mmCIF file of C-alpha atoms and ligand atoms in Angstrom:
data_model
loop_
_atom_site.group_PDB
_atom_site.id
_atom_site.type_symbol
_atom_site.label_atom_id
_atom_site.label_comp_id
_atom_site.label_asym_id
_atom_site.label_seq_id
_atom_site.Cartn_x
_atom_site.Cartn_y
_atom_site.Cartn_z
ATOM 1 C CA UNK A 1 25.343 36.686 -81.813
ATOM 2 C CA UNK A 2 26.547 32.853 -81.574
ATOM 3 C CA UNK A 3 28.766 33.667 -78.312
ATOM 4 C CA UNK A 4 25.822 35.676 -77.143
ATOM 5 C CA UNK A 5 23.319 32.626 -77.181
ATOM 6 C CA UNK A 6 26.617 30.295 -76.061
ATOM 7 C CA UNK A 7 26.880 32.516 -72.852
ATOM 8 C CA UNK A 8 22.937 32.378 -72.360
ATOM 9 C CA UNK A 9 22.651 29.172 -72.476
ATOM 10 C CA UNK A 10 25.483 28.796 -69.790
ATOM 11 C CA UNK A 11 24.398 30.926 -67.272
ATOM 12 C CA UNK A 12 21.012 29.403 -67.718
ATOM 13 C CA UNK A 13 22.763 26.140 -66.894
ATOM 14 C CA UNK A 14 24.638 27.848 -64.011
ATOM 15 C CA UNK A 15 21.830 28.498 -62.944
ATOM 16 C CA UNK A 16 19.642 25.452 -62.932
ATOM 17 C CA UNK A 17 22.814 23.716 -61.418
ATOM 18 C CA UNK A 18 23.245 25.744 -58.405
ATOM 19 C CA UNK A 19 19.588 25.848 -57.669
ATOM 20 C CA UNK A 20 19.462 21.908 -58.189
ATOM 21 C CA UNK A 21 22.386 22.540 -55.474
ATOM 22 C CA UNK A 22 20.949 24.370 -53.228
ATOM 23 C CA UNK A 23 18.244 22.477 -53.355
ATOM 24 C CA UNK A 24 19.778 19.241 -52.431
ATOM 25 C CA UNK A 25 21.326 20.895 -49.801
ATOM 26 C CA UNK A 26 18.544 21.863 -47.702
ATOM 27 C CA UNK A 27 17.496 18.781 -48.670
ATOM 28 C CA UNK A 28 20.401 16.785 -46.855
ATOM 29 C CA UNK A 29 20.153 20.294 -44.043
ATOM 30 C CA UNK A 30 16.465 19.221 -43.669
ATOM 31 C CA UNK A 31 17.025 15.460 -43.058
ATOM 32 C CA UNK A 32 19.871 16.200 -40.739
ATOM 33 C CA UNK A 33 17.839 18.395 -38.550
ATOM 34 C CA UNK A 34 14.874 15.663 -38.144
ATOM 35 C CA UNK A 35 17.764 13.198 -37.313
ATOM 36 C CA UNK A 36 19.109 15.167 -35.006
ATOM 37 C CA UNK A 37 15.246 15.510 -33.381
ATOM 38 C CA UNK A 38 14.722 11.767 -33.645
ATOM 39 C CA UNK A 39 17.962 11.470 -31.498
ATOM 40 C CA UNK A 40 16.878 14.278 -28.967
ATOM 41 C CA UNK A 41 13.579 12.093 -29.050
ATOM 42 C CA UNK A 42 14.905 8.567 -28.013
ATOM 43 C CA UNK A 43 16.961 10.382 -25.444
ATOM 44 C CA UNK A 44 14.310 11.681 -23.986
ATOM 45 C CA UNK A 45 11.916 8.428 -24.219
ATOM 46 C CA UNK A 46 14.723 6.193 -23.599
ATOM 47 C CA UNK A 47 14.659 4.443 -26.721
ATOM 48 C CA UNK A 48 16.903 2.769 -28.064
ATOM 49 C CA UNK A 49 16.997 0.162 -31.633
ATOM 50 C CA UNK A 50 18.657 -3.179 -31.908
ATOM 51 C CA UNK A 51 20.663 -2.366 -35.036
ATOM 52 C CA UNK A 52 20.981 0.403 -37.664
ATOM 53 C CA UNK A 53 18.404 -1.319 -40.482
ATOM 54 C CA UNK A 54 15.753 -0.782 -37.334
ATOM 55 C CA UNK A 55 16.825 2.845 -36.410
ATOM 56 C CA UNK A 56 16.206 3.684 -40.477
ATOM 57 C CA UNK A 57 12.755 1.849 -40.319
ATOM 58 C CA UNK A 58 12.064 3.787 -37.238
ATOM 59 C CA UNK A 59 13.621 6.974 -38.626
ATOM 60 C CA UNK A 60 11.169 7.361 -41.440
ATOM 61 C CA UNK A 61 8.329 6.397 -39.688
ATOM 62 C CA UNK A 62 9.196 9.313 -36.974
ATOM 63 C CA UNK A 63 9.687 11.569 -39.646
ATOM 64 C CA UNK A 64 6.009 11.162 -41.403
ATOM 65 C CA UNK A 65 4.375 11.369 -38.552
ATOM 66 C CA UNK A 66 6.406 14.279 -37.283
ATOM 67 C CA UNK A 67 4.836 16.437 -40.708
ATOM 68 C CA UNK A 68 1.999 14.980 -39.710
ATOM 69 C CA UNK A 69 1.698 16.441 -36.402
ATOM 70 C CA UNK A 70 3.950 20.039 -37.233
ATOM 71 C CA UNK A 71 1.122 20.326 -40.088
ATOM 72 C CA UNK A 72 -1.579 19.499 -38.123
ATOM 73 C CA UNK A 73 -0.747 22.251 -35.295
ATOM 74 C CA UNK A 74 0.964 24.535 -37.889
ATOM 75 C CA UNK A 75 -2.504 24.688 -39.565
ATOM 76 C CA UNK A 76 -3.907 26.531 -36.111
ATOM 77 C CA UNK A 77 -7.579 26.494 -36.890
ATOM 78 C CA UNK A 78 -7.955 23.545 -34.452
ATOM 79 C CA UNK A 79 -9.575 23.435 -30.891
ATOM 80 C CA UNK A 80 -6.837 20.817 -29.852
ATOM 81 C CA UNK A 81 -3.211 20.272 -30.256
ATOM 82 C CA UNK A 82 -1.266 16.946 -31.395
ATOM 83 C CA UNK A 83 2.355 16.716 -29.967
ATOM 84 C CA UNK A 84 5.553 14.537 -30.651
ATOM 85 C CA UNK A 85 4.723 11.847 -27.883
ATOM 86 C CA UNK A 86 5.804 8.672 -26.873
ATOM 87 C CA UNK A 87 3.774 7.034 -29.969
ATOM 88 C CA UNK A 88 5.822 8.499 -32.174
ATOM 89 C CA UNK A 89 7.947 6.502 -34.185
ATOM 90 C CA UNK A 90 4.989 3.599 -33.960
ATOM 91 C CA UNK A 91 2.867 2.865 -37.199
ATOM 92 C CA UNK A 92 -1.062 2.942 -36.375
ATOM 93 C CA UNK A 93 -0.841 -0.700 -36.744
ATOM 94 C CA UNK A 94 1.608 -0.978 -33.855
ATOM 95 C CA UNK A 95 0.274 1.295 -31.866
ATOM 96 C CA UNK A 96 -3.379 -0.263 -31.887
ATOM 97 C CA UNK A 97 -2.337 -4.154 -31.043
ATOM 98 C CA UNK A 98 0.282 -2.534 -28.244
ATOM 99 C CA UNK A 99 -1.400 0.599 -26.653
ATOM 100 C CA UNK A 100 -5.104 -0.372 -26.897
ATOM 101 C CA UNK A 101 -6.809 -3.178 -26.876
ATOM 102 C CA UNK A 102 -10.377 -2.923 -26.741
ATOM 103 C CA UNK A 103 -11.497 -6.400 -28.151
ATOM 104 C CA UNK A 104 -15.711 -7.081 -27.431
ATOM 105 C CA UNK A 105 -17.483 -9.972 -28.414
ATOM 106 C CA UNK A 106 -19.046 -10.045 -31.703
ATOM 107 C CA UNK A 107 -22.319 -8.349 -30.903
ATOM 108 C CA UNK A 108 -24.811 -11.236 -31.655
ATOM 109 C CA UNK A 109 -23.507 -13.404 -28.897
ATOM 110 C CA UNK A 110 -23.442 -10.638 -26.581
ATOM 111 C CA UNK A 111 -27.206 -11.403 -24.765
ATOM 112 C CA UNK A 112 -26.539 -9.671 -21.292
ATOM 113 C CA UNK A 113 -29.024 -6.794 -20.601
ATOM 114 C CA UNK A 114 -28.870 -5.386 -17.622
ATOM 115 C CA UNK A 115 -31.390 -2.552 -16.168
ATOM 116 C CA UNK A 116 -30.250 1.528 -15.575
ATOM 117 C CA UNK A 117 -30.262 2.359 -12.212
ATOM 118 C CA UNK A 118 -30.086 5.560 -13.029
ATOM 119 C CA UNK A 119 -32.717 6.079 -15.746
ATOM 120 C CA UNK A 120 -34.701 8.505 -13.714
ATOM 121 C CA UNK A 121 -32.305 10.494 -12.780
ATOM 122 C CA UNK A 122 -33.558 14.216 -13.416
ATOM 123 C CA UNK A 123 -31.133 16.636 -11.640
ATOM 124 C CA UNK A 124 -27.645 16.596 -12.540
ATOM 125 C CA UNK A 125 -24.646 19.000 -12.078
ATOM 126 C CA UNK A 126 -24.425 21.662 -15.047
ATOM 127 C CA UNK A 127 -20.637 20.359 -14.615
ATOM 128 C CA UNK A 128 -18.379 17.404 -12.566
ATOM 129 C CA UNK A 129 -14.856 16.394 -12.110
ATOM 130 C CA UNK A 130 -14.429 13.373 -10.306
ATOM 131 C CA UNK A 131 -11.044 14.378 -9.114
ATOM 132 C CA UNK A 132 -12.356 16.996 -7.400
ATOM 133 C CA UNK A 133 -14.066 14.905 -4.994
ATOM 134 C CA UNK A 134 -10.852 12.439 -4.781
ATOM 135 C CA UNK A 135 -12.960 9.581 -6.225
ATOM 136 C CA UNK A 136 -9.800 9.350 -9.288
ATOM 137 C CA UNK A 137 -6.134 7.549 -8.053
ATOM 138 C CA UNK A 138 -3.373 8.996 -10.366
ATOM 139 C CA UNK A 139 -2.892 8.524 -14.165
ATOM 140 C CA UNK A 140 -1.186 4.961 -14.799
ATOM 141 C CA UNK A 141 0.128 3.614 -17.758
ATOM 142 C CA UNK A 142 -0.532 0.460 -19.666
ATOM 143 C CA UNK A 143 2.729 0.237 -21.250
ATOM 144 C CA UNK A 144 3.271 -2.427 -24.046
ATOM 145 C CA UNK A 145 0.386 -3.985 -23.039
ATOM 146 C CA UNK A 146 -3.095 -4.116 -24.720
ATOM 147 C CA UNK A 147 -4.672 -4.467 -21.202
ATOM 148 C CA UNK A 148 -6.676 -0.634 -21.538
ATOM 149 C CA UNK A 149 -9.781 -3.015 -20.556
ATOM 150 C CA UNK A 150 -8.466 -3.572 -17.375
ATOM 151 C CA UNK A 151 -7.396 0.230 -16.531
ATOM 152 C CA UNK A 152 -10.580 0.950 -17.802
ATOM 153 C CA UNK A 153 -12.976 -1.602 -15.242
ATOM 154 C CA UNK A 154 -10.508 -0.678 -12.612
ATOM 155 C CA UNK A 155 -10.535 2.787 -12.821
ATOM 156 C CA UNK A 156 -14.517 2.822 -12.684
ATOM 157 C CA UNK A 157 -14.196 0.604 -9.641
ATOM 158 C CA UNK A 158 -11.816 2.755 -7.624
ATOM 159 C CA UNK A 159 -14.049 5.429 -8.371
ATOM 160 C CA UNK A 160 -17.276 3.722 -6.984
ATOM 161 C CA UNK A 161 -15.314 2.473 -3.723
ATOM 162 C CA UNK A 162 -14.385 5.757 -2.614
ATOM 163 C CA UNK A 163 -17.605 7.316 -3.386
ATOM 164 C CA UNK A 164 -19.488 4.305 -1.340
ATOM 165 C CA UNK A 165 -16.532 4.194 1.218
ATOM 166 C CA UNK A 166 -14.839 7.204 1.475
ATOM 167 C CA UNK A 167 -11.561 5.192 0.757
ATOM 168 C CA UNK A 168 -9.731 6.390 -2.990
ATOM 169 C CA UNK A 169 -7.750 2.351 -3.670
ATOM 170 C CA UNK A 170 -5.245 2.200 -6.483
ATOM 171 C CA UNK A 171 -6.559 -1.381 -7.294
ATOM 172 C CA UNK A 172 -4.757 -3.923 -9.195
ATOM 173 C CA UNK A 173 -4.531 -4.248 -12.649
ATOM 174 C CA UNK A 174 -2.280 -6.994 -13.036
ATOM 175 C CA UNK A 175 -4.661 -9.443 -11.270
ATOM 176 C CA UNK A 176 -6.830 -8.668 -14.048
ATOM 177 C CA UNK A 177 -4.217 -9.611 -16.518
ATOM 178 C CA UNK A 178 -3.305 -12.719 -15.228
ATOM 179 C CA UNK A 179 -6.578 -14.077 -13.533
ATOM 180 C CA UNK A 180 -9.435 -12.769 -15.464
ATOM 181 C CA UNK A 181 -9.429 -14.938 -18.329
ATOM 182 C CA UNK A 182 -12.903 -15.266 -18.501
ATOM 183 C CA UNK A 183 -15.159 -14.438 -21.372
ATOM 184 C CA UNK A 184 -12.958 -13.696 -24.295
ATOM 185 C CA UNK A 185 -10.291 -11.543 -22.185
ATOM 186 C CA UNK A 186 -6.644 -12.281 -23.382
ATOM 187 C CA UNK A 187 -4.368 -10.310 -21.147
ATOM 188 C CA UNK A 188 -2.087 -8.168 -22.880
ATOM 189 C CA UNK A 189 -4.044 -9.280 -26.085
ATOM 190 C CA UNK A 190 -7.189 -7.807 -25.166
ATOM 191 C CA UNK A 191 -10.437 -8.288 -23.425
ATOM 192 C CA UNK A 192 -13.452 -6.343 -22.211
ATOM 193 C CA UNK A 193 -14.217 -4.337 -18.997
ATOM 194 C CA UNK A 194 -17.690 -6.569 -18.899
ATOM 195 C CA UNK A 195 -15.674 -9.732 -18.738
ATOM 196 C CA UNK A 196 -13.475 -8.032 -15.544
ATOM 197 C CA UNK A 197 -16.277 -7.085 -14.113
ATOM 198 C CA UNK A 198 -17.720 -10.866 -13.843
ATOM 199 C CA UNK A 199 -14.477 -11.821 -12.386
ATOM 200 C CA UNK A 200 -14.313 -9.200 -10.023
ATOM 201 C CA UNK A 201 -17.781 -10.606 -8.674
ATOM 202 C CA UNK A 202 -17.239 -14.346 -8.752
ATOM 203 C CA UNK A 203 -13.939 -13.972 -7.049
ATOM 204 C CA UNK A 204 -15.771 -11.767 -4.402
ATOM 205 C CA UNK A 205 -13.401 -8.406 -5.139
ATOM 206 C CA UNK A 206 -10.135 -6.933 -6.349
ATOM 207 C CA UNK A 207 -6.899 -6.577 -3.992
ATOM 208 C CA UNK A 208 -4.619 -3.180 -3.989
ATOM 209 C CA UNK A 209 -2.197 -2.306 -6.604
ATOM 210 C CA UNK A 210 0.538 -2.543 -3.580
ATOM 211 C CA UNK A 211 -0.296 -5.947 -3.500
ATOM 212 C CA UNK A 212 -0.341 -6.785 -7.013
ATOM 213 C CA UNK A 213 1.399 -4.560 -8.987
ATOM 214 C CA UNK A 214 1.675 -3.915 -12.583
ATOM 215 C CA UNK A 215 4.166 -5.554 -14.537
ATOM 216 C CA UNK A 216 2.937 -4.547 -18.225
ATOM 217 C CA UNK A 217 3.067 -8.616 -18.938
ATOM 218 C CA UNK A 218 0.960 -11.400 -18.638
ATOM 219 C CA UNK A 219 1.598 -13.710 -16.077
ATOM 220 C CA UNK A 220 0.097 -16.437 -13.666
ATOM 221 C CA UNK A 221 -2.560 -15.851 -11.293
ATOM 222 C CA UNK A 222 -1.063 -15.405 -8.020
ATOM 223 C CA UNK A 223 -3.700 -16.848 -5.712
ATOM 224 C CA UNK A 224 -2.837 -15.740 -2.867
ATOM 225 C CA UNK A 225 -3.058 -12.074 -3.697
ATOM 226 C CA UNK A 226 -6.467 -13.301 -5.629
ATOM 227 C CA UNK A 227 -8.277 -14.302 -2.285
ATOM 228 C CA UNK A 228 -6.576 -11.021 -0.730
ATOM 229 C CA UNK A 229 -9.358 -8.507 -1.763
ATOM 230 C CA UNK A 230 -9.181 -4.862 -1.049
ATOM 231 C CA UNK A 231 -12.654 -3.704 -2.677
ATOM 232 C CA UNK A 232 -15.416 -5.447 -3.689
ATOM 233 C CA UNK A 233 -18.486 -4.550 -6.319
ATOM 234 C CA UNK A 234 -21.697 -6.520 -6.221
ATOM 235 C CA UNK A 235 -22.641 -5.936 -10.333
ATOM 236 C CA UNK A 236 -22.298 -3.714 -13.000
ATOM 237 C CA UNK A 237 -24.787 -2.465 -15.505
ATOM 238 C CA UNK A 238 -24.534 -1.109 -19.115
ATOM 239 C CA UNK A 239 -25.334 2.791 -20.076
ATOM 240 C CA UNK A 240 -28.076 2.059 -22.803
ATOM 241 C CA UNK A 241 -26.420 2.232 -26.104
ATOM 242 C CA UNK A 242 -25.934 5.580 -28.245
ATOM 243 C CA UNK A 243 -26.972 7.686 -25.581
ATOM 244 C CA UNK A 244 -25.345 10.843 -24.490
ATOM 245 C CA UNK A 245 -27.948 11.983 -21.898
ATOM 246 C CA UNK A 246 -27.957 8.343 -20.527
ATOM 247 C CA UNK A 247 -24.445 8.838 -20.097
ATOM 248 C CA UNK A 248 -24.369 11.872 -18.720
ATOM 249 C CA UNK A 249 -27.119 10.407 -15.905
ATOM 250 C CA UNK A 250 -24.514 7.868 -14.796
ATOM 251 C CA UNK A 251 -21.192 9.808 -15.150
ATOM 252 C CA UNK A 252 -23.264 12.590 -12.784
ATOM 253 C CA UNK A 253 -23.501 9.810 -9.786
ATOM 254 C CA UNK A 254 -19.648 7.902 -10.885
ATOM 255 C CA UNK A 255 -16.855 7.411 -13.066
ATOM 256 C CA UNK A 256 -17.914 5.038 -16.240
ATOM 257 C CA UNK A 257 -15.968 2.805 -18.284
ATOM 258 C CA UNK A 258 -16.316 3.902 -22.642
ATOM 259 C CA UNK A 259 -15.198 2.041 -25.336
ATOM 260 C CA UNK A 260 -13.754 4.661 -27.984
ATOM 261 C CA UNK A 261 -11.986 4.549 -31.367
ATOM 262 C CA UNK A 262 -8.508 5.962 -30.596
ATOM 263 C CA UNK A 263 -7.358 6.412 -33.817
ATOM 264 C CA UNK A 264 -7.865 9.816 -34.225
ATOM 265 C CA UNK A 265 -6.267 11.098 -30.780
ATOM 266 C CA UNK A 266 -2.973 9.083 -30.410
ATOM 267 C CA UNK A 267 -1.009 12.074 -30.035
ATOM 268 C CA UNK A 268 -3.389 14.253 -28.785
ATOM 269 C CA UNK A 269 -1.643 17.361 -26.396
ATOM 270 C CA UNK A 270 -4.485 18.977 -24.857
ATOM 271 C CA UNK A 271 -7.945 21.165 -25.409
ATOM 272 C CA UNK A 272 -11.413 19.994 -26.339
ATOM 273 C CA UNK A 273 -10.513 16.949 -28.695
ATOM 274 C CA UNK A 274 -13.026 17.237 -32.138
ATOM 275 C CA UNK A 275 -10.968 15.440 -34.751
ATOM 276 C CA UNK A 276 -12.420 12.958 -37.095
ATOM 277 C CA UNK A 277 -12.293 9.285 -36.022
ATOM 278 C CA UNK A 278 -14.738 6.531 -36.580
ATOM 279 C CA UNK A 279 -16.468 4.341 -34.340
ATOM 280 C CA UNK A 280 -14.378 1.235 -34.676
ATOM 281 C CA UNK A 281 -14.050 0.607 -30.759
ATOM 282 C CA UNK A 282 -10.862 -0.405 -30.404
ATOM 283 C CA UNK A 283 -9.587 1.355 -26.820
ATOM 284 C CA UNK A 284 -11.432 1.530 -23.129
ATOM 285 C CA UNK A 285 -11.136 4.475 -20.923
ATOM 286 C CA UNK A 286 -12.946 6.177 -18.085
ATOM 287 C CA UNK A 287 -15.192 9.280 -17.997
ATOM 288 C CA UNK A 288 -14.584 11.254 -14.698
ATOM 289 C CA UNK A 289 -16.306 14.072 -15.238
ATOM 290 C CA UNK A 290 -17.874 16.692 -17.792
ATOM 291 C CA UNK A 291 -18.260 20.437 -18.076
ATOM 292 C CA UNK A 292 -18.429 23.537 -20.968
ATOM 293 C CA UNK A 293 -15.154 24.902 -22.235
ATOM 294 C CA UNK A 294 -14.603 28.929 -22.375
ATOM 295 C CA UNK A 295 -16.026 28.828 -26.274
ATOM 296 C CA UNK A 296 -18.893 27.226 -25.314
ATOM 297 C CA UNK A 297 -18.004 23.687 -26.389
ATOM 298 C CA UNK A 298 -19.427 21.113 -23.725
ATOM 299 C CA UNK A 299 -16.874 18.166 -23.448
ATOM 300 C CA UNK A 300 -16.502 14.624 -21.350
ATOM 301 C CA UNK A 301 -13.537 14.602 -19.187
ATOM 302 C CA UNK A 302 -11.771 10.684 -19.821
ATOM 303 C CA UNK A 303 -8.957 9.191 -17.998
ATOM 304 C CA UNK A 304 -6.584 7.756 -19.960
ATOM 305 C CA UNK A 305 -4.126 4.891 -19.343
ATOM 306 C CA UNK A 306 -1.193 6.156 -21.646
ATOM 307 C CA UNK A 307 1.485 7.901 -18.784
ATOM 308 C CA UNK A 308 0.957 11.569 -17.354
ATOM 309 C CA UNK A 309 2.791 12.847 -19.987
ATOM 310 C CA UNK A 310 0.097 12.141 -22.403
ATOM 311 C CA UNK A 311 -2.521 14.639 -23.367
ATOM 312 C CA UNK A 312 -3.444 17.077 -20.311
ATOM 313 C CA UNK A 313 -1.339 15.571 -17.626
ATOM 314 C CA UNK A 314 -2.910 12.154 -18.514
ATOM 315 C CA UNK A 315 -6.486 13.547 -19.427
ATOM 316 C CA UNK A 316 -8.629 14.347 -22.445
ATOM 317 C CA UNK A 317 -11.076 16.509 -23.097
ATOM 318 C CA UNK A 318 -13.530 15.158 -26.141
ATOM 319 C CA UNK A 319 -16.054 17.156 -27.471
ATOM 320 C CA UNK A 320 -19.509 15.914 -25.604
ATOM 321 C CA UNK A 321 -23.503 16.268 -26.970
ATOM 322 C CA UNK A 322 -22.239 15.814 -31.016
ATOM 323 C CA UNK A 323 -24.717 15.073 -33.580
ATOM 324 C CA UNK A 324 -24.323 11.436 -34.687
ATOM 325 C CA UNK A 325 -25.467 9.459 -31.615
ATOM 326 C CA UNK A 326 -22.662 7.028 -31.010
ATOM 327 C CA UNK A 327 -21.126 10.023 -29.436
ATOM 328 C CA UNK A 328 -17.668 11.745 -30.485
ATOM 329 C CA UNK A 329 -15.502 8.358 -31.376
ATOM 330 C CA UNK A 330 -18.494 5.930 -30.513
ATOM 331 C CA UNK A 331 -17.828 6.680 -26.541
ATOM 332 C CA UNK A 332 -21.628 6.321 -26.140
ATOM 333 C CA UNK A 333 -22.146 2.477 -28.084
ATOM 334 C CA UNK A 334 -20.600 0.558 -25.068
ATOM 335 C CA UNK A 335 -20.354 2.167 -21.867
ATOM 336 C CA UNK A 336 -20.867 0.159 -18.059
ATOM 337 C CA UNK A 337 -20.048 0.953 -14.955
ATOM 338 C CA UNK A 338 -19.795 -1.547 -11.475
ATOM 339 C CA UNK A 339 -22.718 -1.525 -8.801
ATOM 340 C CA UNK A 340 -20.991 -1.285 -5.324
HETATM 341 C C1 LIG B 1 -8.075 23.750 -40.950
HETATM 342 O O1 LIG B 1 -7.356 24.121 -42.095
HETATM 343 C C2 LIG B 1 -7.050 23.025 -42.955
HETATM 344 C C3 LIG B 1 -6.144 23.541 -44.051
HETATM 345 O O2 LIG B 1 -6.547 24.781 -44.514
HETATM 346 C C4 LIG B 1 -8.360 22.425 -43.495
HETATM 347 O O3 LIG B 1 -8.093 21.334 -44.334
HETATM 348 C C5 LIG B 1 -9.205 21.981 -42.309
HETATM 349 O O4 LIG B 1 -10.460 21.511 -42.764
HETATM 350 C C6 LIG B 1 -9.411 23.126 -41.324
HETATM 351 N N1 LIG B 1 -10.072 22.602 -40.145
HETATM 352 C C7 LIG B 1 -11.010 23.283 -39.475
HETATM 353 C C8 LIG B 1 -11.564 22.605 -38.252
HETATM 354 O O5 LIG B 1 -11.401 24.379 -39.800
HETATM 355 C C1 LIG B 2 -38.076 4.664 -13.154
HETATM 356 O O1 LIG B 2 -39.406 5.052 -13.106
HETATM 357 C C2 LIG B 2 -40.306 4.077 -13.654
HETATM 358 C C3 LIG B 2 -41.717 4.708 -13.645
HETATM 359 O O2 LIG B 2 -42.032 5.192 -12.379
HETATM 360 C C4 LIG B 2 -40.216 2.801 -12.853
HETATM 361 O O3 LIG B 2 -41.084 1.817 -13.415
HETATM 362 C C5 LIG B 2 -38.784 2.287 -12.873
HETATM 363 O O4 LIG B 2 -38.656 1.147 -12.068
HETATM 364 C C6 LIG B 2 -37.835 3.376 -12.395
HETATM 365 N N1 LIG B 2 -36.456 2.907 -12.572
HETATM 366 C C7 LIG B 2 -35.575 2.765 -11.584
HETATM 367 C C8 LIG B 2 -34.241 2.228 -11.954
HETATM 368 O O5 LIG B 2 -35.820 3.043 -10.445
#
């Protein structure tokens, strides 16, 4: 009877060890494979850390947002997929004062009004891409930079020159950056498309992105390339506020610059973009289009300034025509667009 309970007890113990074992083992198997993806990862992003204490920082924060995303998609009950980007071993707080940088003026101060030239505007396309009617120069990307706010203005600008010219101009960011310093605009800091818009029509236009190309860094004006403009706009005016059929009037005659709250799709892959994010406007893009998704779900088509490889080839698709009236992500609180 004694040896009886003796031998329980030890197999019992047997037992708890090796499955204490085992699990420590796929344990150590499971941190070894997300290594070995974090390696694959810099590889393929060409990143590399200055010593081992910053690879182990990095390392974990890859890892948590690598469950993030595998949950996220593993989950499949969305209408969008997240993917292990470029962002990825960035914390939200890094990735916001590096990747974005959406900064307005408090709103008090902010007295310009401006009218809609397009507020009776009755008929417009059931759907639009921009692209399609080469008014849209190629993805770009911002970098390490929190300059979105120029991508943004100069995106909407390129768009309005070739529709008014017939002539698609990659135009320059970088002269942004370094000469528009107006308003509250702080180069790689942050700024407002508003405040590039001003400079764009006291210094009497923008020169090419050939001529002044982007360097992802704030530097001084060159003046020569300043007085060299290659387009020119004569205003801008603002989409009234918290208006999705406002917007949709202007985005139906040209590509419009949106603040939006970018939290939620940092490492968005693709589809119609619904996820939950607030209205904290902290990134500028451009809307170059709209249209209705197989399912029914009408979306806004935004240029991004993250690379090609983010998203759809550069691209997002956000859900358009939601319920609370900021729009999905506040993109309808702060939207303008430049009067060629
Ligand atoms: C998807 O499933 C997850 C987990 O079951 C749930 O928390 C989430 O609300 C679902 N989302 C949608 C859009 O149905
Ligand atoms: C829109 O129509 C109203 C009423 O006819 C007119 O007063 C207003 O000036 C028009 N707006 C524009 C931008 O043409």
């Amino acid at each position: 009877m004694a040896l009886t309970l003796n031998t329980n007890i030890i197999i019992s113990l047997l037992m708890v060890l090796s499955i204490w074992a085992s699990l420590a083992m796929s344990r150590t198997l499971y941190e070894a494979s997300i290594a070995e993806r974090h390696e694959q990862w810099m590889a393929r992003h060409g990143r590399t850390y200055e010593d081992q204490a910053e690879k182990e920082k990095r390392f974990k924060i890859f890892k948590q947002n690598l469950e993030f995303i595998e949950k996220f998609n593993n989950a499949g009950n969305q209408t969008y997929k997240l993917s292990i980007n470029q962002f990825a071993d960035l914390t939200d707080d890094e990735f916001l004062a590096s990747r974005t940088g959406y900064k307005p003026v408090p709103s008090q101060s902010r007295t310009a009004t401006t009218s809609f030239g397009y507020e009776n505007l009755t008929e417009v396309p059931t759907s639009l891409d921009w692209r399609e009617k080469d008014a849209v120069t190629q993805v770009k990307d911002q970098g390490n930079c929190g300059c979105c706010w120029a991508f943004s203005a100069v995106a909407a600008m390129e768009g309005i020159t070739q529709i008014k010219t017939g002539k698609l101009i990659s135009l320059s960011e970088q002269q942004l950056l370094d000469c528009s310093t107006n308003g509250n605009n702080q180069g790689c800091n942050g700024g407002m498309m508003e405040n590039a818009y001003n400079y764009i029509i006291n210094n009497q236009g923008l020169t090419s992105e050939t001529n002044y190309p982007y360097q992802a860094t704030e530097g001084t004006c060159d003046t020569q390339q300043e007085t060299a403009p290659a387009a020119q706009i004569q205003s801008y005016e603002k989409v009234p506020s918290n208006n999705e059929e406002a917007l949709l009037q202007a985005v139906a005659k040209q590509p419009v610059s949106v603040a939006i709250d970018s939290s939620g799709f940092r490492y968005y892959n693709g589809g119609v973009f619904d996820g939950n994010c607030g209205t904290n406007l902290n990134h500028a893009v451009t809307i170059i289009g709209y249209g209705t998704a197989d399912d029914g779900t009408k979306y806004w088509l935004i240029k991004n300034s993250w690379g090609q490889t983010w998203g759809e080839n550069g691209y997002m698709r956000i859900k358009r025509d939601v319920e609370a009236v900021e729009g999905l992500c506040g993109l309808a609180k702060d939207a303008s667009y430049p009067v060629a």
